[in-house]
XYZ file of C-alpha atoms in Angstrom:
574
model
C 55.276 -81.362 106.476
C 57.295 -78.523 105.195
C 57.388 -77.159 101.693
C 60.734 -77.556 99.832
C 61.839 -76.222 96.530
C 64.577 -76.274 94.860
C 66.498 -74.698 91.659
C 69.489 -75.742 89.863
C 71.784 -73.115 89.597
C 74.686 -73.213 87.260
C 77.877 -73.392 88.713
C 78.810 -69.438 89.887
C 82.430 -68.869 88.953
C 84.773 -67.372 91.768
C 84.939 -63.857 92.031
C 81.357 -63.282 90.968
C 79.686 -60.205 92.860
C 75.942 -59.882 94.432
C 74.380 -58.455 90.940
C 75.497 -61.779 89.194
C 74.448 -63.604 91.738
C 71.044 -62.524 91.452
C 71.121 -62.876 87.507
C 71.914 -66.861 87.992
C 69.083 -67.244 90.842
C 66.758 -65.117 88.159
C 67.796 -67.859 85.421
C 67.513 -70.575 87.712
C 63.639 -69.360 88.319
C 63.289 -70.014 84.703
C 62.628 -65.681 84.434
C 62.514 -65.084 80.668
C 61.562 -61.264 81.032
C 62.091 -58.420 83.288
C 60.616 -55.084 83.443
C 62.695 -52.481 84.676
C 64.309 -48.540 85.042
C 67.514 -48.218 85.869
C 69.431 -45.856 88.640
C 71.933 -45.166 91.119
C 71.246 -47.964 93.365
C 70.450 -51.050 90.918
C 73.600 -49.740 88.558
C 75.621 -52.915 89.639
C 72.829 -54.825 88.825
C 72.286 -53.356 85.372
C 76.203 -53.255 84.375
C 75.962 -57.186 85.323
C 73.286 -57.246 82.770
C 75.351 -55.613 80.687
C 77.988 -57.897 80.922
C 75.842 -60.915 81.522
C 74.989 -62.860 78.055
C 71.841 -63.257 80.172
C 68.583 -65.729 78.936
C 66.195 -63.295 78.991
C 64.942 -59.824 78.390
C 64.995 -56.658 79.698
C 62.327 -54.381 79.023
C 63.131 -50.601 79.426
C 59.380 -49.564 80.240
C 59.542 -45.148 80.428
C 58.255 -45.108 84.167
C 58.576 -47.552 87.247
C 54.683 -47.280 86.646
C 54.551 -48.583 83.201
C 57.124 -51.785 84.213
C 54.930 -52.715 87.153
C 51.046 -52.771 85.264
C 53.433 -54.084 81.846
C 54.714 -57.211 84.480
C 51.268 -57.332 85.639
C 49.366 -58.050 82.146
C 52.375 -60.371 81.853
C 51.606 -62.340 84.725
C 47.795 -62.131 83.824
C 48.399 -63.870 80.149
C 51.046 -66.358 80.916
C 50.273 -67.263 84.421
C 53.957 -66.743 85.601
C 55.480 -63.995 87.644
C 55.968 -60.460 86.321
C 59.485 -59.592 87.222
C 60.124 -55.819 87.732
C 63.222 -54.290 88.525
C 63.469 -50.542 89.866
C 66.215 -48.378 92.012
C 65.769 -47.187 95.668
C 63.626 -44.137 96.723
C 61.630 -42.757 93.936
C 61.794 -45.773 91.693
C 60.907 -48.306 94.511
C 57.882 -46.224 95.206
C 57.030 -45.179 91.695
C 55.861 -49.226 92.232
C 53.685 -48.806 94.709
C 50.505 -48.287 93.135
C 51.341 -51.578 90.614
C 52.463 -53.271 93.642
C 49.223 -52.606 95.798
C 47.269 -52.987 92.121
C 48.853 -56.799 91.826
C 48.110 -57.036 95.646
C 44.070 -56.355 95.486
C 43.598 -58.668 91.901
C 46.178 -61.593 93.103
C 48.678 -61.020 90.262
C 51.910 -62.763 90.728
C 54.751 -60.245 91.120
C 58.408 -60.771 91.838
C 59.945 -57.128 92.652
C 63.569 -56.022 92.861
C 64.087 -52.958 94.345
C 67.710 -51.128 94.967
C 68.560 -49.720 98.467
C 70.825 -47.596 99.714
C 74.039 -49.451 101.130
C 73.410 -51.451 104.664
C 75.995 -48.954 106.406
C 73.510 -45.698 105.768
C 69.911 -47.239 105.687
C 68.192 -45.280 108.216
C 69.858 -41.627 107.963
C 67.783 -40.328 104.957
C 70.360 -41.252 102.873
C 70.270 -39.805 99.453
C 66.995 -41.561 97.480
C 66.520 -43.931 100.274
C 63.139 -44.837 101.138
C 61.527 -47.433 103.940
C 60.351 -50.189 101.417
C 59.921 -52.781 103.757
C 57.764 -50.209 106.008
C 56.128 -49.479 102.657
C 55.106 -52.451 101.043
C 54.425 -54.619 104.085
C 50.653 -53.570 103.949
C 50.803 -54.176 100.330
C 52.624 -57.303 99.481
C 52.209 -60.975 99.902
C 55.709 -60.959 101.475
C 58.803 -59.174 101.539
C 62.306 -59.005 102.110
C 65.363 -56.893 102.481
C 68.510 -58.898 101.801
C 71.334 -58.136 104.423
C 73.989 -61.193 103.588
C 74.546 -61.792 100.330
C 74.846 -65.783 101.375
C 71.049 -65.379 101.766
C 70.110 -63.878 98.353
C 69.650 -67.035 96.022
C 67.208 -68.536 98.706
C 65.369 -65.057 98.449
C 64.688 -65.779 95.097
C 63.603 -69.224 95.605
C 61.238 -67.937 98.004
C 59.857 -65.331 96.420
C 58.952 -66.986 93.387
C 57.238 -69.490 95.399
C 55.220 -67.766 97.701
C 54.222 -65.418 94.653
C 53.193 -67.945 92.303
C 51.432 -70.156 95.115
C 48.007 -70.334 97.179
C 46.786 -67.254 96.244
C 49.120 -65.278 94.074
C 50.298 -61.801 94.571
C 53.409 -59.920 94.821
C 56.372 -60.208 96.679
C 58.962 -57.815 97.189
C 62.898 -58.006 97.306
C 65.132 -54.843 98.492
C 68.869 -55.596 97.716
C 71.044 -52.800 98.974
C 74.043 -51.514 96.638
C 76.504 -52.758 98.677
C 74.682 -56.335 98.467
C 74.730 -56.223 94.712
C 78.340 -55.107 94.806
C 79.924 -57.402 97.332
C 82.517 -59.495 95.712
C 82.307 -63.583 96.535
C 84.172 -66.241 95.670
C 81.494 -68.908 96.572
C 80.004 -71.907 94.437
C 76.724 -71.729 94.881
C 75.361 -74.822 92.975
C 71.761 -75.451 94.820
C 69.786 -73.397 96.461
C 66.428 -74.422 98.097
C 63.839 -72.961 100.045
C 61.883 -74.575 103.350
C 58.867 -72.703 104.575
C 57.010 -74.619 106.932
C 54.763 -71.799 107.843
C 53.355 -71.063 104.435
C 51.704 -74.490 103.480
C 48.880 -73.295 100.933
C 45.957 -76.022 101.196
C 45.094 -76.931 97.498
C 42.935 -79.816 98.498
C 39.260 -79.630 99.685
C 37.570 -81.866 102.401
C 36.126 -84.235 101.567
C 33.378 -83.928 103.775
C 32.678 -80.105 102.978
C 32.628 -81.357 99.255
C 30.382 -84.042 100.431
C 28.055 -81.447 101.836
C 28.086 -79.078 98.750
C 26.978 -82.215 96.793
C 24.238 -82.453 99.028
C 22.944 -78.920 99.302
C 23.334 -78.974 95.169
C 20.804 -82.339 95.278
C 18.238 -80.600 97.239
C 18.610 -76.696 95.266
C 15.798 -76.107 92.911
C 17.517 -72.697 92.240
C 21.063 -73.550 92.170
C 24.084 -70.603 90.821
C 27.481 -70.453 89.879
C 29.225 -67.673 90.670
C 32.874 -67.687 88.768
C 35.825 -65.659 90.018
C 39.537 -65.093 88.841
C 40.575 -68.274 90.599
C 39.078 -70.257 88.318
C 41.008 -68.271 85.253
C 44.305 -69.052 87.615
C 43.586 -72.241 88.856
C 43.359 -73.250 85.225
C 39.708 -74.773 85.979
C 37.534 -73.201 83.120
C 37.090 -76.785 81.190
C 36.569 -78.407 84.712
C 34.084 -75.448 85.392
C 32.151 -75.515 82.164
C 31.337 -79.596 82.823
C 30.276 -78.970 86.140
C 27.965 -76.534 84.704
C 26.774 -78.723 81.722
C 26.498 -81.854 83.693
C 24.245 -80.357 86.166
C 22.614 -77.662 84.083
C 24.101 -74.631 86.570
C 23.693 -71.175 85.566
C 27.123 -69.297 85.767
C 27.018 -65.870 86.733
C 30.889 -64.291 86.442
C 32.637 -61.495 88.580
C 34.331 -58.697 86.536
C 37.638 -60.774 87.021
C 35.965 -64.434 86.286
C 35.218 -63.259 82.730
C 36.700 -65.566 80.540
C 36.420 -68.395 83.243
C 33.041 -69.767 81.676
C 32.484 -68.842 78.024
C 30.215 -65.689 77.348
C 28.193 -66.800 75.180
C 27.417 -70.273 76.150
C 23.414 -70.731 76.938
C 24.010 -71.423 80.825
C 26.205 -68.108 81.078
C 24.310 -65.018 82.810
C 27.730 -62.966 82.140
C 28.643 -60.150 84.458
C 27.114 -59.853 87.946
C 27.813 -56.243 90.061
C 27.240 -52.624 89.661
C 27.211 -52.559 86.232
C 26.175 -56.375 85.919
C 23.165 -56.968 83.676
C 19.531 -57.586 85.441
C 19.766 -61.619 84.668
C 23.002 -62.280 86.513
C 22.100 -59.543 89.398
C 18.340 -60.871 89.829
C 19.823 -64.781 89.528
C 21.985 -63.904 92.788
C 18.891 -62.337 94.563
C 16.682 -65.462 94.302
C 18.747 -67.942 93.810
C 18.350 -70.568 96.822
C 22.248 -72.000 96.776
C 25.192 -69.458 95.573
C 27.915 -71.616 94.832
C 31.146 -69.036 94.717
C 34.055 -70.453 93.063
C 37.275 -67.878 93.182
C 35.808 -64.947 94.080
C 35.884 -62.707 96.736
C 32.759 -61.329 97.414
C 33.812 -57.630 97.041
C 31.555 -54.096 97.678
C 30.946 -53.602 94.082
C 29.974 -56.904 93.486
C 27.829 -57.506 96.389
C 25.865 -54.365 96.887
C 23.937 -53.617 100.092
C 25.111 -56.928 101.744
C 21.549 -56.940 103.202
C 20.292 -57.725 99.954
C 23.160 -59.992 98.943
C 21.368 -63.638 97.995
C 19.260 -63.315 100.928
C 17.591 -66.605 100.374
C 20.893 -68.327 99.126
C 22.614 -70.877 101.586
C 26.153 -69.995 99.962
C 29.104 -72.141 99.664
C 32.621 -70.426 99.092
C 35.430 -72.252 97.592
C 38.696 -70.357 97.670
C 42.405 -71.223 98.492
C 42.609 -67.960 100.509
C 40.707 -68.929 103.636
C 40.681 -65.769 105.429
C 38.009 -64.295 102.691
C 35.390 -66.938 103.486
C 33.078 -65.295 105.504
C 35.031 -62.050 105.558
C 31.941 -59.982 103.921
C 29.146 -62.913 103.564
C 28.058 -65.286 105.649
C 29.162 -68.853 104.112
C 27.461 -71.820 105.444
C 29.486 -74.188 103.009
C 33.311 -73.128 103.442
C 35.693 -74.885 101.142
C 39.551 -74.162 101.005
C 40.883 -75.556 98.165
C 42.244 -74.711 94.943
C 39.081 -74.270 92.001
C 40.517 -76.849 89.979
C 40.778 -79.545 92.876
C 37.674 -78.632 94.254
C 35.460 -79.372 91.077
C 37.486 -82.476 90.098
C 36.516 -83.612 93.630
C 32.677 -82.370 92.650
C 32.761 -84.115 89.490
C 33.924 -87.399 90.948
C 30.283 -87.367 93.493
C 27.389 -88.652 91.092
C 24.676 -85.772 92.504
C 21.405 -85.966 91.314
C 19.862 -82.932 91.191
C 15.974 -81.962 91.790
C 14.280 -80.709 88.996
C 15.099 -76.745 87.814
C 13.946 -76.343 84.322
C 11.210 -73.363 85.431
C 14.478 -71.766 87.312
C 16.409 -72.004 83.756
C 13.469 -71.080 82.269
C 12.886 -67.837 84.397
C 16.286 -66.727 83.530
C 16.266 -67.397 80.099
C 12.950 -65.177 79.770
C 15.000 -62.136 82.004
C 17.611 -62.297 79.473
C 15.247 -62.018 76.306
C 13.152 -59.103 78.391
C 16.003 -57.507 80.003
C 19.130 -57.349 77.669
C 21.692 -54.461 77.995
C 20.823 -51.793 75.527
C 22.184 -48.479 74.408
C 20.819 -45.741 71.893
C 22.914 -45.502 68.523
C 24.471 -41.798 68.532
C 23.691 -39.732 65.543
C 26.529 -36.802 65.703
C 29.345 -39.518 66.926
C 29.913 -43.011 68.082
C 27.852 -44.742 70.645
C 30.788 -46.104 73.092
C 28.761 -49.789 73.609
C 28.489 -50.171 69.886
C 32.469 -49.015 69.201
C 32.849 -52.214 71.850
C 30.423 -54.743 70.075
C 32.640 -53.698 66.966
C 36.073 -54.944 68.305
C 34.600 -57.897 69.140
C 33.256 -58.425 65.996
C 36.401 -57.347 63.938
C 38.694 -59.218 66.237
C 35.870 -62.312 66.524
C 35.802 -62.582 69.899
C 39.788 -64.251 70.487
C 41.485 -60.876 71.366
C 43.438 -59.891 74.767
C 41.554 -56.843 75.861
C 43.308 -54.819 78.414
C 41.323 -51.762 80.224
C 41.599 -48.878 82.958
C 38.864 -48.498 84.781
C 35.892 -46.740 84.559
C 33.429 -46.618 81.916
C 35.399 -48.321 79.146
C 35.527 -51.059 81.217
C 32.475 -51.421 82.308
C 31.486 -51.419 78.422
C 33.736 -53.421 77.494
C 33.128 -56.312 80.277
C 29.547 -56.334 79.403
C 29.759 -55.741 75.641
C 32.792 -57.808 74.750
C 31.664 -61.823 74.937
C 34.903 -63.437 76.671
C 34.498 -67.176 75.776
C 38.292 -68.090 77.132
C 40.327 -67.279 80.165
C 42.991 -65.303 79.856
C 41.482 -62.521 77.597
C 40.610 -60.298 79.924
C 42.959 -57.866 81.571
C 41.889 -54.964 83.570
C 42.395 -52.864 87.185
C 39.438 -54.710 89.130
C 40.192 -54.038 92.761
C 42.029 -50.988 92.973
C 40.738 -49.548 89.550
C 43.943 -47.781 88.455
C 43.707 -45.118 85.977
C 47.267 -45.928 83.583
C 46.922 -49.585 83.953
C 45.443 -50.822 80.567
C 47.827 -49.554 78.039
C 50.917 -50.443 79.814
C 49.476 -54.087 80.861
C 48.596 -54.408 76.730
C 52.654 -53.968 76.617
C 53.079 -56.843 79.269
C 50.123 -58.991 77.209
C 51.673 -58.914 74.337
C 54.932 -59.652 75.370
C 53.924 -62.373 77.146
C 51.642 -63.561 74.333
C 53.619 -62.339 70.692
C 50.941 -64.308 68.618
C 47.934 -63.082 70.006
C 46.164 -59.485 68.562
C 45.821 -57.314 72.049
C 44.031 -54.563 72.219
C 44.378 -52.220 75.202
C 40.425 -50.480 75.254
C 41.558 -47.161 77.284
C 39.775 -43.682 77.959
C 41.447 -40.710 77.073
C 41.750 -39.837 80.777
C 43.990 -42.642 81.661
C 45.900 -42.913 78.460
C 47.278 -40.037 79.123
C 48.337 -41.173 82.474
C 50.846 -43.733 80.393
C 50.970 -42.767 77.279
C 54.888 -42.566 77.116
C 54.881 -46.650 77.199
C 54.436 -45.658 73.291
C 58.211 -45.625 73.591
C 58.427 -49.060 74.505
C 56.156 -50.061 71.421
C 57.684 -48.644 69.092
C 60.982 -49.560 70.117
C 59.939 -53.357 69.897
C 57.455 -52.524 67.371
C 54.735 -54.506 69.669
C 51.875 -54.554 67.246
C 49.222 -53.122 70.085
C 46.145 -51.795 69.407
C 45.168 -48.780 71.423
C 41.369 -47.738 71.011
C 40.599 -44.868 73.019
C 37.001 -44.188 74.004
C 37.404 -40.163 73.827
C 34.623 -38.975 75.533
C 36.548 -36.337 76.666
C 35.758 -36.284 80.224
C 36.758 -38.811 83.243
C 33.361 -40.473 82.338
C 32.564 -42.702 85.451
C 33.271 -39.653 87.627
C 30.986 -37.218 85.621
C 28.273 -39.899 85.368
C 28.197 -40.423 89.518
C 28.209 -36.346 89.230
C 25.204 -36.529 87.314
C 23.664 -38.937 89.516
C 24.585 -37.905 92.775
C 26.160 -34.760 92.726
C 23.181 -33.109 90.937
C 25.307 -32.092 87.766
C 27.927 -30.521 89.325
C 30.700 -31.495 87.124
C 33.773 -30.306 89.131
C 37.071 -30.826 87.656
C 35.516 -33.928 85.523
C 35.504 -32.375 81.546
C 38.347 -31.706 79.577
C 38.250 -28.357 78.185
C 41.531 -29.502 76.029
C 43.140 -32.921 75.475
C 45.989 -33.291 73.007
C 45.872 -34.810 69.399
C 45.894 -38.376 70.315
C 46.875 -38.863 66.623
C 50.177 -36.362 66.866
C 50.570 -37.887 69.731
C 51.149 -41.687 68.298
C 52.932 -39.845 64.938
C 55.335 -38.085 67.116
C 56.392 -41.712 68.629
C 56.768 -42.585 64.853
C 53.085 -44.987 65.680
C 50.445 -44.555 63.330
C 47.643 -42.505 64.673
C 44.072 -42.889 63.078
C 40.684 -40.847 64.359
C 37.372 -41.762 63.564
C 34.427 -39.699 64.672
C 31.099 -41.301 62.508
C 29.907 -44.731 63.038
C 29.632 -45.211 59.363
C 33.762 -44.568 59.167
C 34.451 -47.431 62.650
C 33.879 -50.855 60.634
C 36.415 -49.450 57.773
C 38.858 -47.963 60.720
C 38.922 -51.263 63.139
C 39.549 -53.489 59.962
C 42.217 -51.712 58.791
C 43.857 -50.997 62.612
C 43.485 -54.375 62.883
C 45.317 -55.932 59.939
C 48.383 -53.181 60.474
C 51.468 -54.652 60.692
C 52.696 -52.452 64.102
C 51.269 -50.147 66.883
C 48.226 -48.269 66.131
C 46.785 -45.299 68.573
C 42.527 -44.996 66.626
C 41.218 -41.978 68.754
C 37.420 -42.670 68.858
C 35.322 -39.719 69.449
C 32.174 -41.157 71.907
C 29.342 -39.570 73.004
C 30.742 -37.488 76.228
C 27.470 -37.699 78.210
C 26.522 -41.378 77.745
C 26.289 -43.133 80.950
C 26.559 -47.192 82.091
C 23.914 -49.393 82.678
C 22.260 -50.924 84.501
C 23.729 -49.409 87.959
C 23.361 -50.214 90.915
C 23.444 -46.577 93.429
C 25.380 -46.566 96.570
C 23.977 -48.602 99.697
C 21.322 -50.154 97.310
C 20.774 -53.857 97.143
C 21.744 -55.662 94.012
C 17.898 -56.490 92.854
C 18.138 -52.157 92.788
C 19.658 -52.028 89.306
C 18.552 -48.259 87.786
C 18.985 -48.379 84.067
C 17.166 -51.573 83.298
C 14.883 -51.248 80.221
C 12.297 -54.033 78.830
């Protein structure tokens, strides 16, 4: 059985050229925003733009950089494609660290890219570059479009195979001549067939059958919730699965948000910087049930280690990561969503685990995270605990990576999906504050605030253009601990304090910085002054920049060290 889609395009008057040809396939995709720089090889495109009364709106992001992490918080908060648009050679790979970023976390992308004209690709051409030899490594799929007949089926496609199976970006290079070829065509359907790429949504029923079966005869069953439950839209179906068979849920840094934070069954974050419940609950557990994730290095550990006792079923609609990096004696391919609506339909009958709850309950009381209140400045985990309090809990937090996130994953109680975007695979530096842009965009009525370290903030901090200019009412809390903090802290720990290159000797005035972008700037450097600060950030009417000076030498805990198991947590205080 093939897969066929199709879009209604309105009617494309005679004499139309390639660039308004791609506008109508964009409409006809139902696009409402693209992010995008302009140059010399996308200039048709943006003068049809121009001249287009087009349905939807152009961002002008201040770096290729910015418009790919902005589409990517987009994607992450409305569940549709981010659309980016960017010219040939140095814009087209300006991309390429969103474009790998969307790759590793399954984002949905849909990129444009200019080219140089058909008759010179291949001679170095001026600002050519090889995108398809680029991105192939790094994209879902990708095309280079060398007839303008075939261009509104590109678009079809793309958008499907983006937005399908497992999501993740897709790349289109449209050479100028492409965009500037004159037709006189109607195009009034377009429709894409793609027998090759049939993404299996529905389980076995026999596989399910056996999951049901294994669950009947665990007496230490566990839940372990990935992103694909957040993008499968299975976090209600999730949560009764849990409930009606009293399964502790243990999420990945990207399943936060798929099973509420604080509910009694959750264990929160499992990993590196996972807390001892969640990590210890995967050690002993006797059946790992992983919904959506995909059993990465940071999450697993020493694989020796990983749930060594566990008979582990995998459920994900990507089957080439079952049994990539764990052995999976329960394979499932199958959207989340499908896949517990097929488990809640079995009537399983589990075998008594009260003393299993019961052991985990007593691990959290004994072993909660914990942190010293500074006395000079603020203590980072309590400037998190804070926003969550000010913002009760319903904010879009956006992050980098590195300690800030870490912080704020464990310290920030996600109880819906959705709320949570941050750099998990690839761990870009720059992403946060840019994907707050794309959030909030993409969600107008929500408060988002993009957590960031003064390290990466100033990798992006020129997207302060773009909120201003649309007077996007982001919240940027920087964690100033004036250092790369994750990199000093493994310096510490494994580099015997040798802090190469890892403290700031000078970092600007972040408040300057937001004034000079006409953003109000705030700094707060007590704990006694946060409360005061947050509340009022967080009932301004615009952008605010609050530079929050944090202890610099604070470290994240628990840890688990390099090549250690995950029962190895260092950090972990009764």
């Amino acid at each position: 059985m093939s897969v066929k889609v199709e879009h209604q395009l309105e009617q494309v008057e005679e004499k139309v050229t390639g660039a308004d040809v791609l506008i109508q396939a964009l409409v006809a995709a139902g696009v409402d925003t693209v992010f995008g720089y302009p140059g010399g090889a996308v200039l048709p495109i943006y003068d049809a733009l121009y001249q287009n009364d087009t349905p939807f709106n152009h961002v002008l992001t201040r770096h290729e950089q910015g418009g790919v992490h902005a589409a990517e918080g987009y994607a992450r908060v409305t569940g549709k494609p981010g659309v980016v648009l960017a010219t040939s050679g140095p814009g087209a790979t300006n991309l390429v660290t969103g474009i790998t970023d969307a790759m590793m976390d399954s984002l949905p992308l849909v990129v444009f890219t200019g080219q140089v004209a058909t008759n010179v690709i291949g001679t170095d051409a001026f600002q050519e570059s090889d995108v398809m030899g680029i991105t192939t490594p790094i994209t879902k799929y990708n095309y280079q479009v060398r007839d303008l007949k075939e261009l509104p089926r590109v678009v079809s496609e793309a958008f499907h195979i983006a937005s399908t199976g497992r999501p993740g970006p897709v790349v289109v290079d449209i050479p100028k001549d492409i965009s500037q070829t004159v037709t006189t065509r109607k195009d009034e359907t377009t429709s894409c067939h793609l027998p090759g790429y049939q993404p299996n949504t529905k389980p076995n029923p026999l596989q399910i059958v056996k999951l049901a079966d294994a669950l009947s005869r665990s007496r230490k069953p566990l839940i372990l919730s990935g992103a694909g439950v957040v993008f499968s839209g299975a976090a209600d179906l999730l949560r009764q699965f849990a409930e009606r068979n009293q399964l502790p849920v243990a999420n990945t840094l990207h399943g936060l948000g798929s099973f509420p934070g604080t509910h009694d069954l959750s264990l929160q974050m499992a990993g590196m910087h996972g807390n001892y419940t969640a990590n210890m609950a995967i050690y002993e557990c006797d059946l790992l049930i992983n919904i959506g994730a995909r059993f990465d290095d940071r999450l697993t550990g020493n694989l020796k280690h990983f749930a060594p006792n566990a008979k582990v079923a995998h459920i994900d609609i990507d089957p080439a990561e079952i049994g990539k990096n764990v052995e999976t004696e329960i394979p499932i391919v199958a959207d989340a969503a499908e896949a517990l609506r097929a488990l809640l339909e079995k009537d399983i009958t589990t075998l008594e685990h009260d003393a299993w709850i019961d052991t985990l309950e007593q691990n959290k009381r004994d072993y909660p995270l914990w942190y010293d209140h500074a006395e000079e400045c603020i203590s980072p985990q309590w400037l998190i605990k804070e926003i969550y309090r000010e913002s009760d809990g319903k904010a879009i937090v956006t992050t980098d990576v590195g300690q800030h996130q870490m912080w704020a994953a464990q310290f920030y109680k996600f109880d819906q999906p959705k709320r949570w975007v941050t750099s998990g695979g690839l761990g870009t530096m720059g992403f946060g504050f840019p994907a707050a842009v794309g959030a909030q965009i993409g969600a107008p009525d929500e408060l988002v605030v993009s957590v960031v370290g003064d390290g990466g903030f100033q990798m992006s901090s020129q997207e302060l253009s773009v909120i201003k200019e649309r007077q996007l009412p982001v919240k940027v809390i920087i964690v100033n601990n004036q250092s790369l903090g994750m990199v000093r802290q493994w310096q510490e720990k494994f580099f015997d304090e040798r802090y190469s290159e890892s403290i700031f000797s000078e970092n600007p005035d972040f408040v300057k910085l937001a004034e000079c972008y006409g953003i109000r700037g705030m700094r707060v450097e007590q704990e006694a002054e946060l409360p005061g600060a947050l509340a009022e950030a967080f009932h301004h009417d615009g952008p605010v920049v609050v530079d929050c000076r944090v202890v610099q030498m604070e470290c994240v805990y628990p840890m688990i060290a390099p090549g250690k198991g995950i029962h190895e947590m260092i950090g972990v205080t009764k």
